Coordinates of C-alpha atoms and ligand atoms in Angstrom, one line a residue:
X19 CA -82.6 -37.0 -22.8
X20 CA -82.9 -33.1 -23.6
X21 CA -81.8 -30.6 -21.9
X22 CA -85.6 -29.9 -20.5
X23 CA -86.1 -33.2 -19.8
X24 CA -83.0 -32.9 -16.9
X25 CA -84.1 -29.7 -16.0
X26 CA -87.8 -30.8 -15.0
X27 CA -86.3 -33.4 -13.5
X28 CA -84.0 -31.4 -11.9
X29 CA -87.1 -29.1 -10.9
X30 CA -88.9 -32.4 -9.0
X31 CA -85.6 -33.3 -7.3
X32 CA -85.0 -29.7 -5.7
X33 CA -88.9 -29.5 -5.1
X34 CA -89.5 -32.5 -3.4
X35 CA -86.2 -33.0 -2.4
X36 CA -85.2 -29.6 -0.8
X37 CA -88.6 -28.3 0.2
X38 CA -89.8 -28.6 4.2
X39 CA -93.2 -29.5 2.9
X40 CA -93.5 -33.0 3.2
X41 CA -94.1 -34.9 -0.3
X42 CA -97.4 -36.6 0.1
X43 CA -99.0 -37.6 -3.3
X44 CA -98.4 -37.2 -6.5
X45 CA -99.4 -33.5 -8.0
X46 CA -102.0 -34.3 -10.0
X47 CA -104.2 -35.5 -6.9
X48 CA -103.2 -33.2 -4.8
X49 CA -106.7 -31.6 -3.5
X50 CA -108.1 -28.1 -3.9
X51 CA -106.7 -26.8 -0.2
X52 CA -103.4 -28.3 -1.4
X53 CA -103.7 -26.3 -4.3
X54 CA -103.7 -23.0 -2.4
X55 CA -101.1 -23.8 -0.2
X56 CA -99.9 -24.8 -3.4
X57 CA -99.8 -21.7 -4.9
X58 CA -98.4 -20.1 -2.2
X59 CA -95.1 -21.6 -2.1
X60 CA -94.7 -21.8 -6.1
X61 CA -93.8 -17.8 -6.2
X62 CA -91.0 -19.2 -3.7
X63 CA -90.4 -22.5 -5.9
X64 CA -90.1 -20.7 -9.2
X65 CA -88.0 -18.6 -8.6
X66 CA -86.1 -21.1 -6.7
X67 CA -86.7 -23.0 -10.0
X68 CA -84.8 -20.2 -12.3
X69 CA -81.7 -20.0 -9.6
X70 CA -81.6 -23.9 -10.0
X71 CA -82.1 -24.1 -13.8
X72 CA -79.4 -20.8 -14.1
X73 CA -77.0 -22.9 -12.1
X74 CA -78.0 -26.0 -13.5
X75 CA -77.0 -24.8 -17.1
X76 CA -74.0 -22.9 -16.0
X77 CA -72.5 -26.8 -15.0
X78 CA -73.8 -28.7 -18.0
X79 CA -71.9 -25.9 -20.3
X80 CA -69.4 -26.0 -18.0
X81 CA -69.2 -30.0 -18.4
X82 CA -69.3 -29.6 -21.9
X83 CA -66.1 -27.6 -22.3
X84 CA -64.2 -29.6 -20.0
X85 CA -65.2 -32.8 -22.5
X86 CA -64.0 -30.6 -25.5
X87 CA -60.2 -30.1 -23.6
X88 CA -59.9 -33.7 -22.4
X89 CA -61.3 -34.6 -25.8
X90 CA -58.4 -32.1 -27.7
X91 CA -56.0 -32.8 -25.3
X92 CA -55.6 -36.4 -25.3
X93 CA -56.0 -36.3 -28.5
X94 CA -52.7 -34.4 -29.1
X95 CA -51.0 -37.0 -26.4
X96 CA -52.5 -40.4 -28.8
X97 CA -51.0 -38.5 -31.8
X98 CA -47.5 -38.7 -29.9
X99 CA -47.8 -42.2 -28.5
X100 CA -48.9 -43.4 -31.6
X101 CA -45.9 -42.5 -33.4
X102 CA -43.7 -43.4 -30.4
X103 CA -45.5 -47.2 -30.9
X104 CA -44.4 -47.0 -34.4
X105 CA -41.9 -49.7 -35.5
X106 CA -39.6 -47.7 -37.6
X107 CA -37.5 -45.1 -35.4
X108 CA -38.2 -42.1 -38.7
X109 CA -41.7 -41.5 -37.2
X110 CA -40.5 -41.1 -33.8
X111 CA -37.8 -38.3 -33.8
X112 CA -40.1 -36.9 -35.9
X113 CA -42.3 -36.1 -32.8
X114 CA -39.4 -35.7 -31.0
X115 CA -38.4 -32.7 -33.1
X116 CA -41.4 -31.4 -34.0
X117 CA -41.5 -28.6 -31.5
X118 CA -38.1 -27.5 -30.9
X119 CA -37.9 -26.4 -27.4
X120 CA -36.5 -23.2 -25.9
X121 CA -33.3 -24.1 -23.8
X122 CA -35.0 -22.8 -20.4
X123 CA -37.5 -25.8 -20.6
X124 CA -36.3 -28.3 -22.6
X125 CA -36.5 -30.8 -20.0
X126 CA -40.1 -31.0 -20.2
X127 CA -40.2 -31.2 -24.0
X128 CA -37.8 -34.2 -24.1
X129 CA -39.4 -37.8 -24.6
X130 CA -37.2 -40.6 -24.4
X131 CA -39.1 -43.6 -26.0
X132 CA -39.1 -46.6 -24.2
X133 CA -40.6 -50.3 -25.5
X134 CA -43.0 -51.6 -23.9
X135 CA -42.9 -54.9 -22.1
X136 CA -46.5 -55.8 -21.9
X137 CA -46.4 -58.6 -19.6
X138 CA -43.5 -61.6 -19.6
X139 CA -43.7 -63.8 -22.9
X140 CA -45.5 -60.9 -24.8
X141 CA -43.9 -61.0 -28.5
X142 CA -43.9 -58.3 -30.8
X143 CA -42.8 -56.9 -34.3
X144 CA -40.2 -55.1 -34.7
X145 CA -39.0 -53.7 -38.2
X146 CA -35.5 -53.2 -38.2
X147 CA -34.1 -52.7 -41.6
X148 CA -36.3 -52.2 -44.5
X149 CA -38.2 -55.9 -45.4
X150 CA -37.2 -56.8 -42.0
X151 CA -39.2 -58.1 -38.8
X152 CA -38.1 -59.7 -36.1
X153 CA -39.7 -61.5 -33.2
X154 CA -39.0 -59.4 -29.3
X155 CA -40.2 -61.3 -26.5
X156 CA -40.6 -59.6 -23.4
X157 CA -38.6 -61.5 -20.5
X158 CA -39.0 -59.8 -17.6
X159 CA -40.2 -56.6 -16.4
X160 CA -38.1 -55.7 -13.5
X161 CA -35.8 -54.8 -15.4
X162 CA -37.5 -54.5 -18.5
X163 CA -35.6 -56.7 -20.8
X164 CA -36.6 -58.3 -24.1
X165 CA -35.2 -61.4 -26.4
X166 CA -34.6 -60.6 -30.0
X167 CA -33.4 -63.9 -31.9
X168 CA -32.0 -63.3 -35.3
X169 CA -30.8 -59.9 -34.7
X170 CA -27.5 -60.5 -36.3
X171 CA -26.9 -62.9 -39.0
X172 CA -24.3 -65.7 -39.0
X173 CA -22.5 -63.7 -41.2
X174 CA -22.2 -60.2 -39.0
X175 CA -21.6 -62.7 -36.1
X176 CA -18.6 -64.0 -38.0
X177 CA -17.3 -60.7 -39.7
X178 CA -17.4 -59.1 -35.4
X179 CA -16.1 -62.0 -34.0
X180 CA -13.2 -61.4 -36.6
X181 CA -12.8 -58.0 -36.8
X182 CA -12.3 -58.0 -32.7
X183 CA -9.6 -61.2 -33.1
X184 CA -8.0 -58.6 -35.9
X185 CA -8.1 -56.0 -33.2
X186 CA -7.0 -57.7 -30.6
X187 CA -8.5 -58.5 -27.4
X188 CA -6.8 -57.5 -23.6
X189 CA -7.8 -59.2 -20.7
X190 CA -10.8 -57.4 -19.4
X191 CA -9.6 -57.3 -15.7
X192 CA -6.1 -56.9 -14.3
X193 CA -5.1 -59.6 -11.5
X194 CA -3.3 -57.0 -8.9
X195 CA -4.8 -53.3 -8.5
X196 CA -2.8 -51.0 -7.2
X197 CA -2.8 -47.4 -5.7
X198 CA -5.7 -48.1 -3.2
X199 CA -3.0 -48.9 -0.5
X200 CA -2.2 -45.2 -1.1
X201 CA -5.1 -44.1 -0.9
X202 CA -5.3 -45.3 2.5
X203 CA -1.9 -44.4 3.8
X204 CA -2.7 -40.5 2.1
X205 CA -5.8 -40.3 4.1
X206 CA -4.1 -41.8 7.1
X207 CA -7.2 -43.8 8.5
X208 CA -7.0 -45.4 12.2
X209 CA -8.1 -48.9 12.6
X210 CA -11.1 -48.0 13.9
X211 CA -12.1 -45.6 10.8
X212 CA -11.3 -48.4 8.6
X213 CA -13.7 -50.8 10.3
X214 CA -15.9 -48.3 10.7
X215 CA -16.6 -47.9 6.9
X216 CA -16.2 -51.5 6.3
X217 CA -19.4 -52.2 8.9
X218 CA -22.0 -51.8 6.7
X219 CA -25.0 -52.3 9.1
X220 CA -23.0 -50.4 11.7
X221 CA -23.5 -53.3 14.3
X222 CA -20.0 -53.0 15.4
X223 CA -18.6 -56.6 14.0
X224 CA -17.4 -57.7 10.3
X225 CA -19.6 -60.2 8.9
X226 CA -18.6 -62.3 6.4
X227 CA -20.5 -60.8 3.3
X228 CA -19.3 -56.9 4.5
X229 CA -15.5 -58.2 3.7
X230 CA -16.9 -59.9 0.5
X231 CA -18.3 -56.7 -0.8
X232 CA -15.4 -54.7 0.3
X233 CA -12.7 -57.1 -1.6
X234 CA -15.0 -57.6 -4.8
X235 CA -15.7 -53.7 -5.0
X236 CA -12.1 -52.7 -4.0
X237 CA -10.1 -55.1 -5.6
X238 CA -11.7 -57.5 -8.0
X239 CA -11.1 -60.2 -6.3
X240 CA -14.3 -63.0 -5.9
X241 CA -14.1 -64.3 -2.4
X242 CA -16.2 -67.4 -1.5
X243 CA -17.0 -67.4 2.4
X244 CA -14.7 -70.6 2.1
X245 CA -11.7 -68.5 1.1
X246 CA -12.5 -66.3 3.8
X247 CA -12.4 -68.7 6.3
X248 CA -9.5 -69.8 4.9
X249 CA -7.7 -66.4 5.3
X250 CA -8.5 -65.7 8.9
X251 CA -7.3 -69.4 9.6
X252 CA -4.3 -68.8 7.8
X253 CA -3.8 -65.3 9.6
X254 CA -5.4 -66.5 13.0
X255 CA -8.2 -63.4 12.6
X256 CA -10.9 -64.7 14.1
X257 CA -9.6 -65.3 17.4
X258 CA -13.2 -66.5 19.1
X259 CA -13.8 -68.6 15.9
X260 CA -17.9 -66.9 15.6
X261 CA -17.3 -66.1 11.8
X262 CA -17.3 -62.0 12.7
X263 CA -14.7 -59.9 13.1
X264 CA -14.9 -57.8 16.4
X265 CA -13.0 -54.5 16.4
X266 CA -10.3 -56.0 18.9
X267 CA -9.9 -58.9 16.4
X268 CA -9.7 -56.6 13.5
X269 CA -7.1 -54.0 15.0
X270 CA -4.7 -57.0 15.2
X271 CA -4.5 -57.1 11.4
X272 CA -2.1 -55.0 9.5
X273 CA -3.9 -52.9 7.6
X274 CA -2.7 -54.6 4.2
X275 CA -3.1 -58.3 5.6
X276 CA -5.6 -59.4 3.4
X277 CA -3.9 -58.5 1.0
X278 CA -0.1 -60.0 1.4
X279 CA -1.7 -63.3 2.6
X280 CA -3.4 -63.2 -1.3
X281 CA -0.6 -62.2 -2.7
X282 CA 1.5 -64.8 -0.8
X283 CA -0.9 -67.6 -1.7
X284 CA -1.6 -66.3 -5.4
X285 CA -5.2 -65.5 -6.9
X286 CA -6.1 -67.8 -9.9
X287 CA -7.9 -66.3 -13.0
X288 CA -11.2 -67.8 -11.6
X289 CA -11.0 -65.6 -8.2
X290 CA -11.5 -62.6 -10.5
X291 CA -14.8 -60.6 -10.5
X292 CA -14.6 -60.8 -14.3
X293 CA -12.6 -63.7 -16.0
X294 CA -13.0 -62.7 -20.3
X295 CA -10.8 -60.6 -22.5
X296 CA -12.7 -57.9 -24.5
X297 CA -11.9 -54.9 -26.9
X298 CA -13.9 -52.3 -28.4
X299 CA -14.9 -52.0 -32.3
X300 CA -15.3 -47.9 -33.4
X301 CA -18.7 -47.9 -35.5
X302 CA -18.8 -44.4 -36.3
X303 CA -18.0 -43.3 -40.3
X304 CA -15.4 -45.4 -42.0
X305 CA -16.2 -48.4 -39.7
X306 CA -16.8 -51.8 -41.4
X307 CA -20.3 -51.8 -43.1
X308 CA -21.2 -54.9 -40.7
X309 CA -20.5 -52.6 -38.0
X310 CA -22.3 -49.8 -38.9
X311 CA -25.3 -52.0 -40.3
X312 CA -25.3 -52.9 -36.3
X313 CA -25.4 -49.4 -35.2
X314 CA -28.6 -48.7 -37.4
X315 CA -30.5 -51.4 -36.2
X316 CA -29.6 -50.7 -32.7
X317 CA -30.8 -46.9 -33.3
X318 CA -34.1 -48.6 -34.3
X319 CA -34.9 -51.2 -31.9
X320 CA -34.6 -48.6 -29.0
X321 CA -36.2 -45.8 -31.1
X322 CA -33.6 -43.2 -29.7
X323 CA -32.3 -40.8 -31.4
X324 CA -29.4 -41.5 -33.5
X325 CA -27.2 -38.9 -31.9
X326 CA -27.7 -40.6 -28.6
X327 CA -26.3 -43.9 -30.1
X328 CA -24.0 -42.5 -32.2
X329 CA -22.2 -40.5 -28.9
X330 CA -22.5 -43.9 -26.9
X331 CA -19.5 -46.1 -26.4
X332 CA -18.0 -48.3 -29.1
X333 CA -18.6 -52.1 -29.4
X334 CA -17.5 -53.8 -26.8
X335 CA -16.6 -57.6 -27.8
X336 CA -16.2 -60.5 -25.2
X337 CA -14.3 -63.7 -25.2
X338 CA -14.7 -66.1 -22.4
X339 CA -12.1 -69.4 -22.6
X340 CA -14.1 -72.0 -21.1
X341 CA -14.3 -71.4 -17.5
X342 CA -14.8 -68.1 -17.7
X343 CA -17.2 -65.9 -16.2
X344 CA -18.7 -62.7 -15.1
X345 CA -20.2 -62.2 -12.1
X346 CA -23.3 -60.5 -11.6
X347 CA -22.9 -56.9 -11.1
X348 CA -24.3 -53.3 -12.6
X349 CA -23.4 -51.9 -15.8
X350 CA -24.5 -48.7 -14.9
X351 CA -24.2 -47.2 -11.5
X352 CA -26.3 -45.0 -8.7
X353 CA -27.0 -41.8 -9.6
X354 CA -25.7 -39.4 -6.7
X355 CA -25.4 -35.8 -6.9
X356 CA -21.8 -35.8 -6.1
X357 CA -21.4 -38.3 -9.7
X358 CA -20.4 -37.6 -12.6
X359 CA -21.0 -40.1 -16.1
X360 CA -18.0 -41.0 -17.6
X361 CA -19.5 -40.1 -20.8
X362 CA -20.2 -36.7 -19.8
X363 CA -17.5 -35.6 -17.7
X364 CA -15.7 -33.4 -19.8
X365 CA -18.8 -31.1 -20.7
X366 CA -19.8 -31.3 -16.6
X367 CA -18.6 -27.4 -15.4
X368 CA -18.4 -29.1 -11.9
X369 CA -15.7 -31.1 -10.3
X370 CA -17.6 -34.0 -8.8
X371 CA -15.4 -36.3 -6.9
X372 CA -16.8 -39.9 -8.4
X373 CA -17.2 -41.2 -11.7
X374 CA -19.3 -44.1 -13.3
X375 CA -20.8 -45.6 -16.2
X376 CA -24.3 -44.0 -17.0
X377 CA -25.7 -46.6 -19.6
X378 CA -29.1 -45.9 -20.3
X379 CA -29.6 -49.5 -22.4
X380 CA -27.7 -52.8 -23.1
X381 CA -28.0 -54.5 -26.3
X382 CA -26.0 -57.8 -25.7
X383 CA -25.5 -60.1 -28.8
X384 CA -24.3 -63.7 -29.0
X385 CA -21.7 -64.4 -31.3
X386 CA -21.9 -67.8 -31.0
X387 CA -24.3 -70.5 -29.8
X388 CA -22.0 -71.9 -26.4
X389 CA -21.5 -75.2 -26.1
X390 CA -22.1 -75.6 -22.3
X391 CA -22.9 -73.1 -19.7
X392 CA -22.1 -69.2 -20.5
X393 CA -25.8 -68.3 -19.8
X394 CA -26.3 -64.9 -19.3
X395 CA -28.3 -64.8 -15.9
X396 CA -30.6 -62.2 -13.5
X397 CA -30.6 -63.7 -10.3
X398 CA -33.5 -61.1 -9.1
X399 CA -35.6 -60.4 -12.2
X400 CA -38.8 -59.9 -11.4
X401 CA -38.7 -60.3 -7.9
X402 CA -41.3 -58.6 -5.6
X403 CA -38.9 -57.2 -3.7
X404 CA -35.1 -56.1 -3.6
X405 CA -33.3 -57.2 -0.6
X406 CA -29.6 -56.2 -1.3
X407 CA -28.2 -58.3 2.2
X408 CA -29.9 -61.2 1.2
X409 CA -28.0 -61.4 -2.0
X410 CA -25.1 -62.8 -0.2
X411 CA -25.7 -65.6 2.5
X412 CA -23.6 -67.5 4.0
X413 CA -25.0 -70.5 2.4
X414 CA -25.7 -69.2 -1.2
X415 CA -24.6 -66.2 -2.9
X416 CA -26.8 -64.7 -5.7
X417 CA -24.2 -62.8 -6.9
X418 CA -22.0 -65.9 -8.0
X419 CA -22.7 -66.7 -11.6
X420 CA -19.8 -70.0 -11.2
X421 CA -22.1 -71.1 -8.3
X422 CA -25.4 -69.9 -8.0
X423 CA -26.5 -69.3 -11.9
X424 CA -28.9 -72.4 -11.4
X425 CA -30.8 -70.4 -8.3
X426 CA -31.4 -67.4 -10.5
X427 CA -34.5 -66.2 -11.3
X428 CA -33.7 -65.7 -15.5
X429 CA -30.9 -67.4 -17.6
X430 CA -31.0 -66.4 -20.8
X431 CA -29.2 -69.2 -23.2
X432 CA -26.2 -67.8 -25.4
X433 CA -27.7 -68.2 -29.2
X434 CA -25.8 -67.3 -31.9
X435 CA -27.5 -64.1 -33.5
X436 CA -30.3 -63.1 -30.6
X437 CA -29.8 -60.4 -29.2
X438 CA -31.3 -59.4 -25.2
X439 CA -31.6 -55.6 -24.6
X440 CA -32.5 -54.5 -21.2
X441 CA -32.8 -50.8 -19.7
X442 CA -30.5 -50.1 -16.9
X443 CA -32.7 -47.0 -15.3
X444 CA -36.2 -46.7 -14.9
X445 CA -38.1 -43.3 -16.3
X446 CA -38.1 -40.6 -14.2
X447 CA -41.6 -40.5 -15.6
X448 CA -40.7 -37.3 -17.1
X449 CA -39.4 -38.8 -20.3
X450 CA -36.0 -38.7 -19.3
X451 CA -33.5 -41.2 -17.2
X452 CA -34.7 -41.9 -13.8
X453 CA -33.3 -44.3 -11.0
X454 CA -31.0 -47.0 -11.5
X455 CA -33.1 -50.1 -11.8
X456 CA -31.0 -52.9 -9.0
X457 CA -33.0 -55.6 -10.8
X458 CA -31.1 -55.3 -13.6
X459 CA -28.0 -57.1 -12.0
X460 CA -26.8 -59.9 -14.4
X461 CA -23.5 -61.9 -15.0
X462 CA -22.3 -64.4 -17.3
X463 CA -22.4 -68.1 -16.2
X464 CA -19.1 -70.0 -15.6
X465 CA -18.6 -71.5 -19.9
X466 CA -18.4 -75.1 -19.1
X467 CA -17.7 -76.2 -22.4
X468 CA -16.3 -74.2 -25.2
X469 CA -16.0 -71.0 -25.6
X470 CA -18.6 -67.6 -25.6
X471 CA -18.3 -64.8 -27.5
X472 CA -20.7 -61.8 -26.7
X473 CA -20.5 -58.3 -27.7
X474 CA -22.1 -55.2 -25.7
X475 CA -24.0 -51.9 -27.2
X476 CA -23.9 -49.7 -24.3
X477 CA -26.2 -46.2 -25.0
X478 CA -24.9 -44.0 -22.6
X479 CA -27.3 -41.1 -21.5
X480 CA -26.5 -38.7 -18.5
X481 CA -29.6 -38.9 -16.2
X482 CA -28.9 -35.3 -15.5
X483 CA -30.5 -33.9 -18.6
X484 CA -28.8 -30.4 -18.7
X485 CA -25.3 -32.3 -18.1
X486 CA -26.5 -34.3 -21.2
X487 CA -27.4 -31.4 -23.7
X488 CA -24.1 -29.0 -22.6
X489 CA -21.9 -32.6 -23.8
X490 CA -24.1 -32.9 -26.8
X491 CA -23.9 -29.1 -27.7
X492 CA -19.9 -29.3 -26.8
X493 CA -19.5 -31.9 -29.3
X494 CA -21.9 -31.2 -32.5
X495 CA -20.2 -28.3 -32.1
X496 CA -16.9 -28.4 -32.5
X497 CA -16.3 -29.4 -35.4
X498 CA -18.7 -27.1 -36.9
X499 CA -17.4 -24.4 -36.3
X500 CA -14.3 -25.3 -37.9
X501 CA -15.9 -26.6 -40.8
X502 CA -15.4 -24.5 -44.1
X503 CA -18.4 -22.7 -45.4
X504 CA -17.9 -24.6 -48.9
X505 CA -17.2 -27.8 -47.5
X506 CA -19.9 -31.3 -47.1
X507 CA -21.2 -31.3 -43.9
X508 CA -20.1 -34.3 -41.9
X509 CA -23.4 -36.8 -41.8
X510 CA -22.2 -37.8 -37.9
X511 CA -22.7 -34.2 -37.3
X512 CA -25.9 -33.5 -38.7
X513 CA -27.5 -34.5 -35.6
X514 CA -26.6 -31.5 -33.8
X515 CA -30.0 -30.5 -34.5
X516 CA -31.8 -33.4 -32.8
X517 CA -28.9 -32.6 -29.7
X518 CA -30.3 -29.1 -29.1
X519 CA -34.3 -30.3 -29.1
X520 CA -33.3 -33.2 -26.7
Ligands
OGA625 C1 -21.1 -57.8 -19.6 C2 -22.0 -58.9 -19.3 C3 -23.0 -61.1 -19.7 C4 -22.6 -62.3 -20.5 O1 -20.3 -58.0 -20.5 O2 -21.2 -56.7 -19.1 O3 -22.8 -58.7 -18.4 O4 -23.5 -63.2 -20.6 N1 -22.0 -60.0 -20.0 O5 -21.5 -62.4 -21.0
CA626 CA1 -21.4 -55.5 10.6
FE2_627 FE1 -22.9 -56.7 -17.9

């Protein structure tokens, strides 16, 4: 259709449309007295015909440049997602860096690429090293997690297991903690204060899974509702027998009961949160060429940049005897104003009072295939909702991975060489870290027969981005500046570029 063609349409719309003479026939037999009448109102109608057609063209020309702008707009965002989409991680930081923001607003500028799940049992390519492509199957969404067999070969699964026996491996969680007690006694909390913190749904009585918490969280220690019972048997607690603990009942405990009676009775290995020994393998310059072959790979599958995973933690490597486990829990925690990442907490200018882990992604590889048990599980992957108090029931707890792995809604099998990488934090839709993502809670399955090795990539990014950037800037450039003029520039360090455009 022409532009005249709309307008005359556009002519018969506003005539016989807008008019108060009431449309009776078609014009051509309109009759002779019509005509007059006719030509009467057409001085009005034509000129109401050039206001129309004026305004008329006015919005087609202004539709037209609005097409043009979406059209070069979107065009410019395609061109970016594109080379986000792009298998190999080179064509990525490439649009990364293209456009190297000013430091004022660099939050805007920064991208972090994230995969894309698609929908559960989507596979994909991925090219990881050069002649390389693997299979990733997306296994959940909430979190967003993906399955990567073949990742490592048997060999690099060999050479790490190795290289962390060489090390030497501690035992990933002490069996007494000390120095809360002081904590207490230097803050010199009453009875009630004590029970006031520890009532979580402030209904003025202990329930069973509020001490659970507090005792897992506080001191590592795994209590069943069964052990529970047990303790306010053995220390005649729970007077009226209800399974709560009033604030009468609770004032008649010394503030370190729990704790003696545990002491007294002993806590086995299997009581512990965590029950595994680990240590961590450096895979920075000079590393083992296995390790650093690890690192690369890693660097593409997330399609970070490198810096990022070449500031994260080392390699952490995990043995579990048989009957070891992990239960489920965070390896990341809540961003709150008033916390700080470990990673970052040199380069933070404030003194905030709380520290955690702030990692970003987990790449978890499986050293070995397990010969029974040792799954890794999410008990609420891809659940509609997130109920935290119905984690813990008095009949079955989620959280239990020695228990309750069989109830949970993912178990990923331990395969020697697949690796499962899942992101910790949603986007803050920004292109930078947002929320922490409580679907993501996982553990390690109770090894039934055998034993499991694992070993954990952590990329740690600071979901405050400007407490991010001052650590990157701090650390690329160090170094630097005592670098001689003459002298090879470190190949870790040439990333400070890519710090500053983050
Ligand atoms: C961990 C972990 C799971 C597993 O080491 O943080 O969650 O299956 N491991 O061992
Ligand atoms: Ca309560
Ligand atoms: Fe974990």
């Amino acid at each position: 259709m022409t532009d005249e063609q709309e307008g005359s349409d556009a002519e018969d719309t506003a005539a016989s449309g807008s008019a108060p003479v009431p449309p009776v026939a078609p014009r051509t037999q309109r009759p002779p007295s019509d005509r007059l009448s006719g030509n009467k109102t057409s001085v009005c109608s034509r000129s109401y015909f050039v206001v129309v057609m004026v305004f008329f063209h006015v919005y087609i020309i202004n539709v037209i440049a609005l097409l043009f702008y979406v059209h070069y707009s979107s065009g410019g965002q395609e061109d970016a997602s594109q080379s986000r989409d792009a298998p190999g991680g080179q064509q990525q930081q490439r649009a990364e860096t293209r456009r190297p923001p000013s430091k004022a607003d660099f939050l805007r500028d920064v991208s972090l690429a994230r995969i894309e799940g698609i929908r559960v049992g989507h596979v994909q390519s991925v090219s990881l090293a050069p002649g390389k492509v693997h299979d990733m199957r997306t296994l959940s969404l909430k979190p967003l997690l993906f399955e990567i067999p073949g990742f490592l070969s048997e060999d690099e699964c060999r050479v790490v297991m190795q290289l962390a026996q060489l090390k030497g491996l501690m035992e990933s969680q002490l069996m007494v903690q000390d120095g809360q007690e002081d904590l207490a006694k230097e803050l010199n909390l009453s009875p009630e204060e004590i029970f006031n913190l520890l009532d979580i749904n402030q209904d003025g009585q202990l329930q069973l899974h509020e001490i659970l918490t507090h005792s897992r969280v506080r001191d590592g220690i795994w209590l069943t509702p069964e052990n529970l019972r047990e303790i306010y048997a053995g220390l005649k607690a729970d007077k009226d027998g209800n399974g709560l603990l009033s604030l009468e009942e609770f004032r008649l405990l010394s503030s370190d009961a729990f704790q003696r009676f545990l002491l007294q009775r002993g806590v086995k290995r299997s009581q512990l949160v965590r029950n595994s020994r680990h240590t961590w393998l450096y895979q920075g310059k000079g590393a083992h060429r296995v390790l650093q072959d690890i690192k690369a790979r890693v660097t593409r599958l997330t399609r970070l940049p490198s810096t990022l995973v070449d500031l994260s933690e080392p390699l952490q490597v995990v043995r579990y005897e048989e009957g070891g486990h992990y239960h489920a829990h965070h390896d990341s925690g809540p961003v709150y104003p008033e916390t700080a990442c470990t990673h970052t907490r040199l380069a933070a200018n404030t003194s905030t009072p709380f520290e955690t882990s702030c990692r970003y992604i987990t790449v978890l590889f499986y050293l070995n295939s397990v010969e029974g048990g040792g799954e890794t599980a999410f008990p609420v992957a891809d659940n509609r909702t997130y109920d935290e108090v119905s984690l813990i029931q008095n009949d079955v707890d989620l959280l239990d991975t020695r228990r309750n792995c069989d109830k949970s809604n993912l178990r990923v099998k331990p395969t020697k060489g697949t690796a499962v990488l899942w992101y910790n934090y949603l986007s803050d839709g920004r292109g930078w870290v947002g929320e922490q993502d409580e679907y993501a809670l996982h553990g390690g399955c109770v090894v039934t027969h055998g034993t499991k090795w694992v070993a954990n990539k952590w990329i740690n990014i600071d979901p405050d981005y400007q407490r991010q950037a001052r650590y990157q800037q701090l650390v690329s450039r160090q170094p630097e500046e005592e670098d001689d003029e003459g002298s090879t520039p470190d190949p870790d360090l040439q990333h400070s570029n890519i710090h500053q455009d983050l």
